[in-house]
XYZ file of C-alpha atoms in Angstrom:
705
model
C 71.957 -113.751 17.925
C 73.842 -110.822 16.371
C 77.076 -111.417 18.237
C 77.115 -115.136 17.334
C 76.649 -114.330 13.666
C 79.423 -111.751 13.690
C 81.705 -114.153 15.512
C 81.209 -116.813 12.847
C 81.559 -114.367 9.941
C 84.849 -113.011 11.227
C 86.234 -116.284 12.564
C 88.715 -116.698 9.747
C 90.048 -113.155 9.804
C 90.156 -112.447 13.537
C 93.281 -114.568 14.213
C 95.284 -112.706 11.561
C 94.014 -109.317 12.766
C 94.676 -109.894 16.436
C 98.003 -111.699 16.094
C 99.609 -108.397 15.131
C 98.369 -106.544 18.228
C 100.773 -106.059 21.160
C 98.531 -107.783 23.692
C 98.341 -110.961 21.586
C 102.081 -111.628 21.653
C 102.620 -114.688 23.834
C 105.751 -115.890 25.593
C 106.094 -119.601 26.184
C 106.595 -119.248 29.930
C 106.660 -116.688 32.704
C 109.912 -115.948 34.597
C 108.747 -118.319 37.325
C 108.598 -121.159 34.811
C 104.795 -121.293 34.740
C 103.514 -121.800 31.179
C 100.843 -119.405 30.004
C 97.543 -120.665 28.663
C 98.194 -119.828 24.996
C 94.666 -120.702 23.921
C 93.262 -118.386 26.549
C 95.422 -115.454 25.488
C 95.523 -116.196 21.754
C 91.854 -116.969 21.141
C 89.605 -116.164 24.090
C 90.679 -112.544 24.566
C 90.402 -111.618 20.858
C 86.986 -113.311 20.792
C 85.780 -111.195 23.701
C 87.021 -107.995 22.098
C 85.314 -108.901 18.814
C 82.013 -109.527 20.573
C 82.382 -106.354 22.650
C 83.029 -104.227 19.570
C 80.074 -105.729 17.710
C 77.637 -104.925 20.515
C 79.231 -101.507 21.082
C 78.836 -100.637 17.395
C 75.206 -101.679 17.413
C 74.458 -99.622 20.540
C 76.287 -96.569 19.202
C 74.266 -96.700 15.968
C 71.096 -96.864 18.034
C 72.094 -93.835 20.129
C 73.043 -91.869 17.010
C 69.565 -92.476 15.634
C 67.817 -90.956 18.662
C 66.787 -87.266 18.740
C 69.519 -85.172 20.388
C 67.249 -82.488 21.836
C 68.335 -80.034 24.520
C 68.467 -80.958 28.209
C 69.080 -78.955 31.385
C 71.974 -80.029 33.630
C 71.777 -78.557 37.136
C 75.004 -78.323 39.156
C 75.194 -78.425 42.992
C 75.418 -74.610 43.246
C 72.203 -74.216 41.219
C 73.949 -73.287 37.971
C 72.243 -74.737 34.890
C 74.184 -75.918 31.845
C 72.705 -76.831 28.486
C 73.407 -80.222 26.933
C 72.224 -82.629 24.275
C 70.338 -85.804 25.124
C 72.243 -89.004 24.170
C 75.239 -86.897 23.143
C 76.543 -84.651 25.948
C 78.445 -86.377 28.737
C 79.479 -85.278 32.249
C 82.980 -84.756 30.823
C 81.582 -82.278 28.290
C 79.900 -80.353 31.112
C 83.134 -80.420 33.157
C 85.038 -78.909 30.211
C 82.564 -76.023 30.136
C 83.219 -75.345 33.824
C 87.044 -75.442 33.774
C 89.985 -77.257 32.202
C 91.262 -78.192 35.650
C 87.994 -79.854 36.637
C 87.817 -81.751 33.344
C 91.379 -83.006 33.908
C 90.762 -84.159 37.473
C 87.125 -85.311 37.581
C 87.080 -89.089 37.861
C 83.400 -89.880 38.173
C 80.043 -88.146 38.223
C 76.684 -88.598 39.871
C 73.550 -88.151 37.770
C 70.319 -87.848 39.746
C 71.977 -89.706 42.615
C 73.403 -92.519 40.439
C 77.155 -92.842 39.850
C 77.849 -92.311 36.156
C 80.880 -92.675 33.857
C 82.342 -89.334 32.804
C 82.024 -90.229 29.096
C 78.597 -91.869 29.279
C 75.940 -89.795 27.458
C 73.306 -88.051 29.560
C 69.758 -89.233 28.930
C 67.495 -86.460 30.257
C 67.330 -83.339 32.426
C 69.384 -84.074 35.503
C 71.236 -82.943 38.591
C 74.967 -83.476 38.140
C 77.796 -83.780 40.658
C 81.460 -84.271 39.741
C 84.004 -86.011 41.971
C 87.812 -85.951 42.086
C 90.206 -88.248 43.951
C 89.727 -86.196 47.120
C 86.173 -87.553 47.507
C 85.125 -91.016 48.665
C 83.279 -91.548 45.383
C 86.349 -90.537 43.392
C 88.761 -92.691 45.401
C 86.522 -95.767 45.317
C 86.086 -95.441 41.544
C 89.812 -94.816 41.066
C 90.730 -97.949 43.020
C 88.022 -100.066 41.394
C 89.332 -99.002 37.983
C 92.870 -99.800 39.146
C 91.633 -103.304 39.953
C 90.791 -103.649 36.246
C 94.329 -102.547 35.360
C 95.606 -105.190 37.784
C 93.256 -107.759 36.230
C 94.523 -106.890 32.752
C 98.101 -107.292 33.932
C 97.423 -110.649 35.604
C 95.501 -112.020 32.659
C 98.136 -110.922 30.142
C 101.065 -112.087 32.257
C 99.794 -115.430 33.513
C 96.789 -116.374 31.381
C 94.710 -116.787 34.536
C 90.924 -116.808 34.823
C 89.750 -113.624 36.530
C 87.078 -113.847 39.217
C 86.280 -110.586 41.070
C 88.227 -107.344 41.550
C 86.710 -104.747 43.911
C 88.195 -101.892 45.901
C 88.774 -103.056 49.458
C 86.095 -102.645 52.107
C 88.533 -100.718 54.274
C 88.687 -98.082 51.565
C 92.410 -98.383 50.804
C 93.343 -99.929 47.481
C 91.933 -102.953 45.706
C 92.498 -106.606 44.902
C 91.776 -109.126 42.171
C 91.007 -112.809 42.714
C 91.932 -115.187 39.908
C 92.393 -118.892 39.228
C 95.945 -119.864 38.211
C 95.894 -123.637 38.443
C 99.082 -124.770 40.190
C 100.860 -121.401 40.197
C 101.392 -119.774 43.592
C 102.058 -116.032 43.437
C 104.461 -114.257 45.788
C 106.423 -111.008 46.058
C 108.828 -112.133 43.333
C 106.039 -111.861 40.749
C 105.197 -108.235 41.598
C 107.767 -106.505 39.357
C 106.385 -108.225 36.271
C 102.783 -107.470 37.269
C 103.617 -103.819 37.926
C 105.480 -103.551 34.600
C 102.412 -104.790 32.706
C 100.213 -102.376 34.678
C 102.580 -99.497 33.866
C 102.281 -100.350 30.161
C 98.474 -100.220 30.384
C 98.664 -96.830 32.110
C 101.012 -95.383 29.483
C 98.648 -96.487 26.721
C 95.834 -94.390 28.239
C 93.262 -97.084 27.561
C 89.683 -95.801 27.655
C 87.174 -97.493 29.940
C 84.343 -98.324 27.533
C 80.900 -99.518 28.612
C 78.176 -101.607 26.987
C 74.929 -103.102 28.243
C 74.335 -106.731 27.322
C 71.622 -109.337 27.595
C 72.166 -112.368 29.794
C 72.766 -114.569 26.729
C 75.301 -112.100 25.318
C 77.127 -111.971 28.657
C 77.223 -115.767 28.822
C 78.646 -115.918 25.315
C 81.321 -113.293 25.971
C 82.521 -115.094 29.114
C 81.768 -118.667 28.059
C 85.414 -119.626 28.666
C 85.385 -118.429 32.305
C 83.240 -120.607 34.581
C 83.561 -118.077 37.427
C 82.033 -115.223 35.408
C 79.355 -117.585 34.065
C 78.356 -118.449 37.640
C 78.107 -114.753 38.543
C 75.969 -114.047 35.482
C 73.607 -116.938 36.193
C 73.132 -115.707 39.771
C 72.149 -112.166 38.735
C 68.462 -111.208 39.181
C 66.415 -111.567 36.006
C 65.669 -107.815 35.893
C 69.306 -106.778 36.489
C 70.951 -104.623 33.810
C 74.205 -106.380 32.934
C 77.142 -104.206 31.955
C 80.542 -105.084 30.510
C 83.604 -102.813 30.452
C 86.688 -102.837 28.312
C 90.101 -101.247 28.811
C 92.679 -102.271 26.203
C 92.709 -106.075 25.935
C 90.657 -106.586 29.089
C 86.942 -107.216 28.692
C 85.354 -107.670 32.103
C 81.930 -108.206 33.607
C 81.384 -105.178 35.848
C 78.607 -102.870 36.987
C 81.065 -99.937 37.004
C 81.370 -97.037 36.823
C 85.010 -96.257 36.003
C 87.456 -93.418 35.541
C 87.760 -92.043 31.965
C 90.984 -93.902 31.102
C 93.987 -95.689 32.589
C 96.340 -92.686 32.288
C 94.856 -91.170 35.458
C 96.641 -93.889 37.468
C 100.110 -92.344 37.687
C 101.346 -94.524 40.558
C 100.665 -98.253 41.004
C 102.094 -100.921 43.321
C 101.359 -104.512 44.314
C 101.179 -104.976 48.076
C 100.784 -108.668 48.783
C 99.461 -111.954 47.463
C 97.421 -114.464 49.413
C 95.220 -117.475 48.866
C 91.429 -117.235 48.781
C 88.451 -119.463 48.066
C 85.906 -118.836 45.357
C 83.010 -117.071 47.058
C 84.694 -117.626 50.430
C 83.735 -121.304 50.408
C 86.549 -123.641 51.494
C 84.968 -126.438 49.453
C 85.278 -124.428 46.211
C 88.213 -123.601 43.940
C 91.426 -122.272 45.480
C 92.282 -118.822 44.104
C 95.156 -116.342 44.367
C 94.392 -112.819 45.554
C 96.701 -109.938 44.654
C 96.303 -106.687 46.595
C 97.301 -103.349 45.092
C 97.349 -99.632 45.759
C 97.352 -96.714 43.330
C 97.344 -92.906 43.335
C 97.142 -90.036 40.853
C 100.784 -89.134 41.644
C 103.969 -90.781 42.897
C 104.261 -88.541 45.972
C 101.085 -89.921 47.545
C 102.116 -93.486 46.745
C 105.473 -92.967 48.470
C 103.733 -91.513 51.532
C 101.339 -94.455 51.630
C 104.120 -97.037 51.367
C 106.083 -95.222 54.078
C 103.031 -95.273 56.366
C 102.507 -98.940 55.509
C 106.020 -99.798 56.627
C 105.441 -97.772 59.783
C 102.180 -99.633 60.418
C 103.918 -103.021 60.072
C 106.040 -102.165 63.089
C 102.871 -101.721 65.110
C 100.875 -104.714 63.868
C 98.617 -105.678 66.759
C 99.648 -109.329 66.480
C 103.307 -108.380 66.941
C 102.636 -105.950 69.795
C 100.178 -108.326 71.431
C 102.890 -110.987 71.590
C 105.529 -108.572 72.898
C 103.228 -107.265 75.625
C 101.796 -110.723 76.435
C 98.208 -109.619 75.824
C 96.683 -112.444 73.759
C 97.418 -115.445 71.561
C 95.623 -117.853 69.231
C 95.940 -121.638 69.257
C 95.394 -124.011 66.294
C 93.014 -126.064 68.421
C 90.572 -123.122 68.315
C 91.271 -121.070 65.174
C 89.738 -117.628 65.080
C 89.012 -117.626 68.826
C 91.604 -115.749 70.841
C 92.983 -116.338 74.320
C 93.309 -113.118 76.312
C 96.105 -113.313 78.842
C 95.850 -111.464 82.199
C 97.196 -108.155 80.886
C 95.060 -108.385 77.733
C 91.998 -109.174 79.838
C 92.635 -106.014 81.853
C 92.279 -103.934 78.688
C 89.298 -105.957 77.458
C 87.482 -105.422 80.757
C 88.402 -101.723 80.822
C 86.836 -101.244 77.384
C 83.634 -102.984 78.454
C 83.640 -101.142 81.775
C 83.982 -97.824 79.981
C 80.895 -98.546 77.873
C 78.949 -99.927 80.853
C 79.630 -96.779 82.870
C 78.007 -94.801 80.069
C 75.002 -97.131 79.969
C 73.988 -95.962 83.431
C 74.093 -92.329 82.341
C 72.429 -92.860 78.956
C 69.448 -94.991 79.967
C 70.507 -98.441 78.744
C 69.520 -101.620 80.567
C 72.019 -104.458 80.314
C 70.585 -107.902 79.527
C 71.950 -111.407 79.000
C 70.594 -113.751 76.350
C 71.301 -117.401 75.397
C 74.186 -118.343 73.126
C 72.245 -121.049 71.313
C 68.781 -121.096 69.746
C 66.627 -123.551 67.849
C 66.842 -122.819 64.109
C 63.168 -121.842 64.170
C 64.289 -118.509 65.645
C 66.687 -117.937 62.740
C 63.977 -118.876 60.253
C 61.733 -116.207 61.746
C 64.500 -113.603 61.669
C 65.537 -114.495 58.113
C 69.071 -115.504 59.029
C 68.461 -119.182 58.238
C 67.874 -118.233 54.601
C 70.545 -115.540 54.270
C 73.220 -116.279 56.855
C 73.153 -120.036 57.431
C 76.595 -120.709 55.899
C 78.156 -118.299 58.398
C 76.611 -119.991 61.436
C 77.848 -122.829 63.637
C 75.096 -125.453 63.673
C 74.449 -128.260 66.160
C 72.075 -131.226 66.258
C 70.533 -131.765 69.696
C 67.887 -134.447 70.245
C 67.190 -134.546 66.505
C 66.604 -130.795 66.357
C 68.857 -128.231 64.703
C 70.273 -125.380 66.762
C 72.641 -122.527 65.919
C 75.126 -120.511 67.966
C 74.080 -116.884 67.757
C 76.031 -114.724 65.273
C 74.178 -111.600 66.468
C 71.971 -110.539 69.397
C 69.037 -108.861 67.658
C 66.640 -111.865 67.338
C 67.122 -112.677 71.021
C 66.329 -109.085 71.952
C 63.154 -109.313 69.895
C 62.108 -112.279 72.057
C 62.788 -110.206 75.177
C 60.618 -107.370 73.900
C 57.924 -109.871 72.962
C 57.719 -111.852 76.208
C 55.035 -109.577 77.685
C 52.647 -106.822 76.614
C 54.424 -103.476 76.132
C 52.999 -99.990 76.532
C 53.917 -96.807 74.677
C 54.929 -95.421 78.096
C 57.844 -97.892 78.266
C 59.369 -96.765 74.987
C 62.148 -96.247 74.197
C 63.537 -99.514 75.568
C 67.334 -99.686 75.237
C 68.681 -103.257 75.629
C 72.463 -103.710 75.833
C 74.180 -107.094 75.556
C 77.841 -108.160 75.710
C 77.010 -111.794 74.877
C 79.571 -113.936 73.040
C 78.889 -114.238 69.294
C 80.130 -116.881 66.870
C 80.438 -116.578 63.101
C 81.797 -119.299 60.851
C 84.358 -117.236 58.952
C 86.454 -119.040 56.335
C 89.882 -119.958 57.680
C 91.578 -117.941 54.926
C 89.682 -114.811 56.002
C 90.778 -114.946 59.658
C 93.088 -111.992 60.392
C 94.332 -111.484 63.912
C 91.729 -109.840 66.118
C 90.126 -107.991 63.205
C 88.410 -111.049 61.691
C 87.569 -113.782 64.189
C 85.057 -116.538 64.850
C 84.294 -115.787 68.500
C 83.845 -112.195 69.658
C 81.802 -109.816 71.782
C 80.155 -106.547 70.814
C 78.951 -103.625 72.864
C 75.699 -104.488 71.176
C 72.457 -102.658 71.903
C 68.998 -102.441 70.359
C 66.629 -99.576 70.897
C 62.897 -100.211 70.481
C 61.083 -96.926 69.957
C 58.111 -95.217 68.333
C 58.505 -93.571 64.938
C 58.268 -90.121 66.506
C 61.214 -91.017 68.789
C 63.641 -91.986 66.022
C 65.280 -88.576 65.703
C 66.000 -88.160 69.439
C 67.289 -91.732 69.799
C 69.585 -91.388 66.790
C 70.866 -88.078 68.139
C 71.587 -89.781 71.463
C 73.601 -92.528 69.742
C 75.575 -89.944 67.757
C 76.416 -88.103 70.981
C 77.564 -91.402 72.519
C 79.809 -92.141 69.505
C 81.280 -88.640 69.587
C 82.022 -88.914 73.310
C 83.761 -92.291 73.011
C 85.783 -91.508 69.899
C 87.097 -88.239 71.322
C 88.417 -90.169 74.314
C 90.145 -92.681 72.033
C 91.614 -89.864 69.935
C 89.808 -90.828 66.726
C 88.462 -88.535 64.048
C 85.472 -89.873 62.131
C 83.223 -89.340 59.133
C 79.450 -89.737 58.874
C 77.411 -90.945 55.908
C 73.668 -91.392 55.561
C 72.976 -94.515 53.490
C 69.515 -94.379 51.920
C 66.998 -96.800 50.400
C 68.670 -99.363 48.072
C 67.200 -100.759 44.858
C 66.141 -103.942 46.641
C 64.312 -103.042 49.857
C 61.540 -104.293 52.093
C 58.630 -102.251 53.405
C 56.769 -99.183 52.197
C 58.398 -96.204 50.502
C 56.524 -93.844 52.846
C 58.067 -95.523 55.904
C 61.536 -95.266 54.373
C 61.004 -91.592 53.543
C 59.952 -90.811 57.119
C 62.929 -92.695 58.550
C 65.409 -91.011 56.209
C 63.931 -87.624 57.089
C 64.358 -88.377 60.814
C 67.977 -89.425 60.299
C 68.637 -86.307 58.215
C 67.175 -84.083 60.924
C 69.213 -85.833 63.629
C 72.431 -85.452 61.610
C 71.738 -81.773 60.952
C 71.075 -81.122 64.659
C 74.223 -83.036 65.567
C 76.151 -80.282 63.838
C 78.982 -82.246 62.229
C 79.627 -82.529 58.491
C 78.048 -85.553 56.860
C 77.560 -86.976 53.390
C 74.738 -88.822 51.720
C 75.424 -92.286 50.354
C 72.561 -92.825 47.926
C 71.123 -96.318 47.684
C 73.582 -97.968 50.085
C 71.218 -98.626 52.992
C 70.500 -102.122 54.261
C 67.506 -103.870 52.698
C 65.661 -103.577 56.041
C 66.234 -99.879 56.707
C 68.442 -96.794 56.248
C 71.626 -96.428 58.288
C 74.353 -94.035 59.302
C 77.854 -95.302 58.473
C 80.637 -94.147 60.780
C 84.261 -94.574 59.688
C 87.068 -93.674 62.110
C 90.604 -92.600 61.252
C 93.463 -93.647 63.517
C 96.891 -92.114 64.188
C 98.248 -93.706 60.997
C 95.376 -92.160 59.006
C 93.763 -95.515 58.269
C 89.992 -95.818 58.109
C 87.951 -98.406 59.984
C 84.262 -99.175 60.301
C 83.489 -99.759 63.980
C 80.317 -98.085 65.176
C 76.920 -99.144 63.822
C 73.663 -97.207 63.653
C 70.927 -98.866 61.607
C 67.147 -98.535 61.515
C 65.214 -101.761 61.096
C 61.514 -102.068 60.221
C 61.696 -105.739 59.235
C 62.636 -107.642 62.405
C 59.804 -106.021 64.406
C 57.490 -107.066 61.584
C 58.869 -110.612 61.339
C 58.490 -111.112 65.095
C 55.103 -109.324 65.183
C 56.338 -106.960 67.895
C 53.660 -104.619 69.211
C 52.998 -102.078 71.922
C 49.727 -100.559 73.066
C 49.384 -97.013 71.772
C 48.152 -94.014 73.714
C 44.750 -95.010 72.404
C 44.779 -98.307 74.309
C 42.453 -99.971 71.783
C 45.187 -99.714 69.152
C 48.423 -101.692 68.771
C 51.459 -100.272 66.973
C 54.723 -101.731 65.728
C 58.011 -100.375 67.162
C 61.039 -99.342 65.150
C 64.270 -101.142 66.027
C 67.639 -99.347 66.075
C 70.751 -101.535 65.911
C 73.580 -99.728 67.675
C 77.212 -100.407 68.643
C 79.924 -97.942 69.666
C 83.038 -100.115 69.864
C 81.653 -102.704 67.466
C 83.535 -105.923 68.080
C 85.561 -105.501 71.286
C 88.278 -107.687 69.732
C 88.501 -105.524 66.641
C 88.503 -102.298 68.639
C 91.230 -103.769 70.871
C 93.397 -104.372 67.770
C 92.704 -100.916 66.319
C 93.527 -99.165 69.600
C 96.719 -101.185 70.098
C 97.966 -100.042 66.677
C 96.530 -96.529 67.084
C 98.486 -96.019 70.308
C 101.494 -97.912 68.858
C 101.495 -100.081 71.954
C 101.694 -97.101 74.308
C 98.394 -97.404 76.180
C 96.996 -94.275 77.831
C 97.013 -94.491 81.613
C 93.284 -95.122 82.090
C 93.349 -98.094 79.685
C 96.843 -99.401 80.371
C 97.377 -102.926 81.760
C 100.713 -101.784 83.216
C 100.063 -98.481 84.896
C 103.010 -98.358 87.306
C 106.038 -100.326 88.427
C 108.032 -99.756 91.580
C 111.793 -100.235 91.211
C 113.849 -100.391 94.441
C 117.428 -99.122 94.120
C 118.780 -101.864 96.387
C 117.681 -104.700 98.654
C 117.373 -102.232 101.526
C 114.316 -100.605 99.917
C 112.527 -103.760 98.691
C 110.080 -103.811 101.603
C 109.167 -100.169 100.989
C 108.729 -100.899 97.254
C 106.224 -103.635 98.127
C 104.338 -101.239 100.415
C 104.091 -98.654 97.631
C 102.900 -101.305 95.177
C 100.223 -102.477 97.612
C 99.022 -98.899 98.246
C 98.593 -98.382 94.512
C 96.736 -101.703 94.184
C 94.401 -100.785 97.029
C 93.602 -97.512 95.270
C 92.415 -99.513 92.233
C 95.365 -99.256 89.847
C 97.628 -101.872 88.260
C 101.148 -101.877 89.748
C 104.103 -104.261 89.860
C 107.388 -104.251 91.765
C 110.733 -105.260 90.277
C 112.490 -106.784 93.276
C 115.274 -108.473 91.304
C 118.882 -107.728 92.237
C 119.708 -106.001 88.932
C 121.044 -102.473 88.636
C 118.425 -99.705 88.747
C 119.331 -98.482 85.221
C 118.461 -101.910 83.777
C 115.202 -102.060 85.743
C 114.148 -98.651 84.447
C 115.091 -99.517 80.864
C 113.101 -102.759 80.899
C 110.119 -100.976 82.440
C 110.222 -98.465 79.581
C 110.320 -101.271 76.991
C 107.369 -102.958 78.731
C 105.443 -99.657 78.346
C 104.703 -98.964 82.009
C 103.137 -95.515 82.204
C 104.894 -94.616 85.451
C 108.223 -95.899 86.762
C 108.591 -95.284 90.477
C 112.144 -95.451 91.788
C 112.569 -95.827 95.560
C 115.732 -95.838 97.664
C 116.543 -95.311 101.310
C 115.767 -91.590 101.124
C 112.271 -92.179 99.627
C 111.605 -94.898 102.204
C 112.513 -92.537 105.046
C 110.332 -89.679 103.720
C 107.386 -91.723 102.387
C 107.938 -90.500 98.836
C 108.684 -91.877 95.360
C 110.844 -90.661 92.489
C 108.470 -90.558 89.504
C 109.533 -91.114 85.903
C 106.938 -90.840 83.155
C 107.219 -93.243 80.192
C 109.508 -91.883 77.429
C 110.463 -88.801 79.459
C 113.957 -88.608 80.955
C 113.125 -86.101 83.689
C 111.758 -87.215 87.038
C 110.119 -85.629 90.058
C 109.642 -86.564 93.698
C 106.091 -86.992 95.041
C 104.385 -88.252 98.145
C 102.271 -91.391 97.807
C 99.113 -89.333 98.435
C 100.030 -86.822 95.723
C 100.844 -89.644 93.303
C 97.486 -91.346 93.856
C 95.682 -88.039 93.403
C 97.580 -87.541 90.150
C 96.481 -91.014 89.014
C 92.867 -90.186 89.893
C 93.015 -86.887 88.004
C 94.508 -88.530 84.914
C 91.858 -91.249 84.934
C 89.045 -88.711 85.422
C 90.253 -86.738 82.396
C 89.185 -89.652 80.182
C 85.712 -90.144 81.663
């Protein structure tokens, strides 16, 4: 192999050449006293660079030998630019458009495929350019920042890098690595950030090569984690390797042009992780980071992060006595009476809409024989995330999702085209065997419920059903005070079914989105393997993004379960399309998001503490109890503080407990049948009759429904 030959030929000289480079200088120990792996830094990294450069040189010579004939590059506005095949890059085209664009464009899209700005164009194409203000730009920026973090970690601690993506929540990035006995903490961050700052100042280019499997295995032969990834890649997968400065990393890319774009960089936290999420595998350290193109945005982010810490749902949930978790059932939360009030309100809100929107609520078993999961495909692809049981020498699994059970319900008798669409809704408890290190409050749990529903419809009904789900999402999220973004995720590289079916489904989703009338983006190639989907990300009051709602088309489960309905021509049977749909998503996760979104100040309709009656003295205690009971009878949550404390203290504690209304009653109110009403966080008060107060409560509740 070429790279092996070059490695042997230059073996004697490479140590001398690389020992003089800045990244090869090795300290004996880190400030924490942890010795670096000198062999790893002094030999492995130079070896990788040597191999990278050899392959890069060979590929460049090949490209230079190809004919550089003219190509047409079409921009989104229809403008056509001229370029040279195998020579012109998206960056060259950006420079022709404007200096500003060339300075700010982070990534491009060539015929729907994300493309490095400096990677040569190969043929006539449609070209889009993205800055940090786009999702594509931000994701690429943060993924590239993960490489800067990886470089810093590898250079500082001589660790073995594992994976380094941008986070799924779309804010920042992390890198997992194996450090042996070293445990990272906040005290290590200054050194990591200093090494990252050095990489940024050097303006290291992100360089790309394509390699064979054998070449990849040779480059990363000293890292068993990368070797495992390479061996698991499909045989027809193009393997790419990127370099920035001393870091050579296995990565599909793409990346920003160079490290100098990352003007602001910070480490956020360190935590433990398991290789591939498996508790039986190697224990890793995960470092989270955030970066921006300028310091101002980083400062704003860190300020918002500190603000968000004050409203962490776990902290607020404890203060308000809403829920708790016990070590005897990790990942499964106990909802206390006040927390259960909110939980039930959320489910009741969705159920009230089911009546209006044509959903039928069903209940399905929690446990199924594994034969069901073999039919659905989950036994092969999801088994490790399931809780399994052996009953009478047969294997069963607790359900991690409702869809296979709903397929059985559709299947239990002959269906007619007249019945479709059938909209099945299910709040059944779900269980997923999440790794203990991944459990995070209510946002990542083992036991949860979803406002789960599956719509079985004909192909010609897809558009109307999708439009109906979008209307439902819009209605609910407006009530919660969320803004949201929509993306259409289309057919991925690996997919099941016929292209014609996918094209029809994508066209129906496109038409539904256009009729819906809100801005949306296309997310090429990011659909599920079983069908296209619409991704909905919400933004809360702290401007954080979350994925809650789900809208996915599925052609595969109906096929796996052989679902059929009699067509209008009763001699013919047709297969339905299945739409997976959730509005809240996990009720637990939505509970956590709303608690932080409202900063613990629940709106009246959702509040577990809607009113408290505070008597001024013992003389008005009986009247306070009467008022409380009247409010209860009207269907609202009310308490009475009948302690002998001063009224000022009662009011103050009621405000801290986040009661929406504080009702003060004394002898005068008792004699007139009125209450003195204080609204949470407002100093002023007014006097109202009980009837007027209850009408006000009814009006405020109705405003949210």
